[in-house]
Amino acid sequence: MKLFFFLLLKFIFIAITYSNDEYIISSFATHTSNKIETSKGYKFSISEAIGNWQDNKGNYGKSKIIFYVEEFDTTTSIKGLGEFIDQENKKIWLIPERETEQDAGVGAINIIDASNKYTFLIDKKCFYAINYLDDRSFLKVKCT
């Protein structure tokens, strides 16, 4: 009888844990950038962020995002292409973009391709928040 209740509790715990469709990635990266600025204040830079990531399903791996930042007056546009590779060499390709302040902000992420393990993300709505410290970034992605 104890075994039955133990198995029942374990089943309920697993059902609650995996019934949540929310998918969360945390990424930590270092940046390198090349920038050109005109005399009228137009700025354009290409950056590469290389780091590590983990998700709320127990996966982890390395990340690489190449992106551009375009700034003029009060408008800042950011768009890039990222590749996340997990511990089994499975991949997620994503496009982060936003129109906001460069120092920190929120934006949308479009998952454009993925290995079979992650194809469930392709139709999900994903958003991100990012913060910077010197040449480091702290990124949180939430897909629902």
CSV table of C-alpha atoms in Angstrom, one decimal:
chain,number,residue,atom,x,y,z
A,1,MET,CA,0.0,0.0,0.0
A,2,LYS,CA,2.8,2.4,0.8
A,3,LEU,CA,4.4,1.7,-2.6
A,4,PHE,CA,1.1,2.5,-4.3
A,5,PHE,CA,0.8,5.9,-2.5
A,6,PHE,CA,4.5,6.6,-3.2
A,7,LEU,CA,4.0,5.8,-6.9
A,8,LEU,CA,0.8,7.9,-7.0
A,9,LEU,CA,2.5,10.9,-5.4
A,10,LYS,CA,5.4,10.6,-7.8
A,11,PHE,CA,3.0,10.4,-10.8
A,12,ILE,CA,1.2,13.6,-9.6
A,13,PHE,CA,4.5,15.4,-9.1
A,14,ILE,CA,5.7,14.5,-12.6
A,15,ALA,CA,2.3,15.5,-14.1
A,16,ILE,CA,2.4,18.9,-12.4
A,17,THR,CA,6.0,19.5,-13.3
A,18,TYR,CA,5.6,18.7,-17.0
A,19,SER,CA,2.1,19.9,-17.6
A,20,ASN,CA,3.4,23.5,-17.5
A,21,ASP,CA,3.9,24.6,-21.1
A,22,GLU,CA,6.2,27.4,-20.1
A,23,TYR,CA,9.8,27.1,-21.3
A,24,ILE,CA,12.5,29.3,-19.8
A,25,ILE,CA,16.1,29.7,-20.9
A,26,SER,CA,18.7,31.6,-18.9
A,27,SER,CA,21.9,32.6,-20.8
A,28,PHE,CA,25.1,34.4,-19.6
A,29,ALA,CA,27.5,35.6,-22.2
A,30,THR,CA,30.5,37.9,-22.9
A,31,HIS,CA,30.5,40.3,-25.8
A,32,THR,CA,32.9,41.7,-28.4
A,33,SER,CA,31.8,44.5,-30.7
A,34,ASN,CA,32.9,46.6,-33.7
A,35,LYS,CA,31.3,50.1,-34.0
A,36,ILE,CA,31.2,53.0,-36.4
A,37,GLU,CA,29.7,56.4,-35.6
A,38,THR,CA,29.0,59.3,-37.9
A,39,SER,CA,29.5,63.0,-37.0
A,40,LYS,CA,25.7,63.3,-36.8
A,41,GLY,CA,25.3,60.7,-34.2
A,42,TYR,CA,24.3,57.7,-36.3
A,43,LYS,CA,25.8,54.6,-34.7
A,44,PHE,CA,26.0,51.0,-36.1
A,45,SER,CA,27.7,48.1,-34.4
A,46,ILE,CA,28.1,44.4,-34.9
A,47,SER,CA,28.5,42.3,-31.8
A,48,GLU,CA,29.0,38.7,-30.9
A,49,ALA,CA,27.9,37.2,-27.6
A,50,ILE,CA,29.3,33.8,-26.6
A,51,GLY,CA,28.2,32.1,-23.5
A,52,ASN,CA,26.4,29.4,-21.7
A,53,TRP,CA,22.7,28.6,-21.2
A,54,GLN,CA,20.4,26.4,-19.2
A,55,ASP,CA,16.6,25.8,-19.3
A,56,ASN,CA,13.9,24.8,-16.9
A,57,LYS,CA,13.8,21.2,-18.3
A,58,GLY,CA,17.4,20.3,-17.2
A,59,ASN,CA,19.1,21.1,-20.5
A,60,TYR,CA,22.3,23.2,-20.8
A,61,GLY,CA,24.9,24.1,-23.3
A,62,LYS,CA,26.7,26.8,-25.2
A,63,SER,CA,25.3,29.8,-27.0
A,64,LYS,CA,26.4,32.2,-29.7
A,65,ILE,CA,24.4,35.2,-30.9
A,66,ILE,CA,25.6,37.6,-33.6
A,67,PHE,CA,23.6,40.8,-33.7
A,68,TYR,CA,23.6,44.4,-34.9
A,69,VAL,CA,22.7,47.6,-33.0
A,70,GLU,CA,21.6,50.6,-35.0
A,71,GLU,CA,21.2,53.9,-33.0
A,72,PHE,CA,20.0,57.3,-34.2
A,73,ASP,CA,18.4,60.1,-32.1
A,74,THR,CA,16.2,58.2,-29.6
A,75,THR,CA,15.7,55.1,-31.6
A,76,THR,CA,17.7,51.9,-31.1
A,77,SER,CA,17.1,48.8,-33.2
A,78,ILE,CA,18.6,45.4,-32.3
A,79,LYS,CA,18.4,42.2,-34.4
A,80,GLY,CA,20.5,39.1,-34.5
A,81,LEU,CA,20.7,35.4,-35.1
A,82,GLY,CA,21.5,33.0,-32.3
A,83,GLU,CA,22.5,29.3,-32.0
A,84,PHE,CA,22.0,27.4,-28.8
A,85,ILE,CA,23.6,23.9,-28.7
A,86,ASP,CA,22.8,21.6,-25.8
A,87,GLN,CA,24.6,18.8,-24.0
A,88,GLU,CA,23.4,16.3,-26.7
A,89,ASN,CA,24.5,18.5,-29.6
A,90,LYS,CA,20.8,19.4,-30.3
A,91,LYS,CA,20.3,22.9,-31.6
A,92,ILE,CA,17.9,25.9,-31.4
A,93,TRP,CA,18.2,28.8,-33.8
A,94,LEU,CA,16.5,32.0,-32.9
A,95,ILE,CA,16.2,35.6,-33.9
A,96,PRO,CA,16.1,38.2,-31.1
A,97,GLU,CA,14.9,41.7,-31.9
A,98,ARG,CA,13.8,44.9,-30.2
A,99,GLU,CA,13.4,48.6,-30.5
A,100,THR,CA,14.4,50.2,-27.2
A,101,GLU,CA,17.3,51.4,-25.1
A,102,GLN,CA,20.5,49.5,-25.6
A,103,ASP,CA,21.5,49.2,-22.0
A,104,ALA,CA,18.7,46.9,-21.0
A,105,GLY,CA,15.3,45.9,-22.2
A,106,VAL,CA,12.8,43.4,-23.4
A,107,GLY,CA,12.0,42.1,-26.9
A,108,ALA,CA,10.7,39.2,-28.9
A,109,ILE,CA,12.4,36.1,-29.9
A,110,ASN,CA,11.4,34.1,-32.9
A,111,ILE,CA,12.5,30.4,-32.9
A,112,ILE,CA,13.1,29.8,-36.6
A,113,ASP,CA,14.6,26.3,-36.6
A,114,ALA,CA,15.5,23.5,-34.1
A,115,SER,CA,16.6,19.9,-33.8
A,116,ASN,CA,13.7,17.5,-33.2
A,117,LYS,CA,14.1,17.7,-29.5
A,118,TYR,CA,13.2,21.5,-29.6
A,119,THR,CA,10.7,21.7,-32.5
A,120,PHE,CA,7.9,22.3,-30.0
A,121,LEU,CA,9.4,25.9,-29.6
A,122,ILE,CA,8.9,26.9,-33.3
A,123,ASP,CA,5.2,28.0,-32.8
A,124,LYS,CA,5.6,29.4,-29.3
A,125,LYS,CA,5.5,33.1,-28.4
A,126,CYS,CA,8.8,33.9,-26.9
A,127,PHE,CA,10.0,37.1,-25.2
A,128,TYR,CA,13.3,38.0,-23.6
A,129,ALA,CA,14.7,40.4,-21.0
A,130,ILE,CA,18.4,41.4,-21.1
A,131,ASN,CA,20.7,43.3,-18.9
A,132,TYR,CA,24.3,44.2,-19.3
A,133,LEU,CA,27.4,44.7,-17.1
A,134,ASP,CA,30.5,45.9,-18.9
A,135,ASP,CA,31.2,43.2,-21.6
A,136,ARG,CA,28.7,40.7,-20.1
A,137,SER,CA,25.0,40.1,-20.7
A,138,PHE,CA,22.3,38.3,-18.7
A,139,LEU,CA,19.5,37.0,-20.8
A,140,LYS,CA,16.2,35.4,-19.8
A,141,VAL,CA,13.9,33.9,-22.5
A,142,LYS,CA,10.3,32.9,-21.7
A,143,CYS,CA,8.2,30.9,-24.2
A,144,THR,CA,4.5,30.2,-23.7
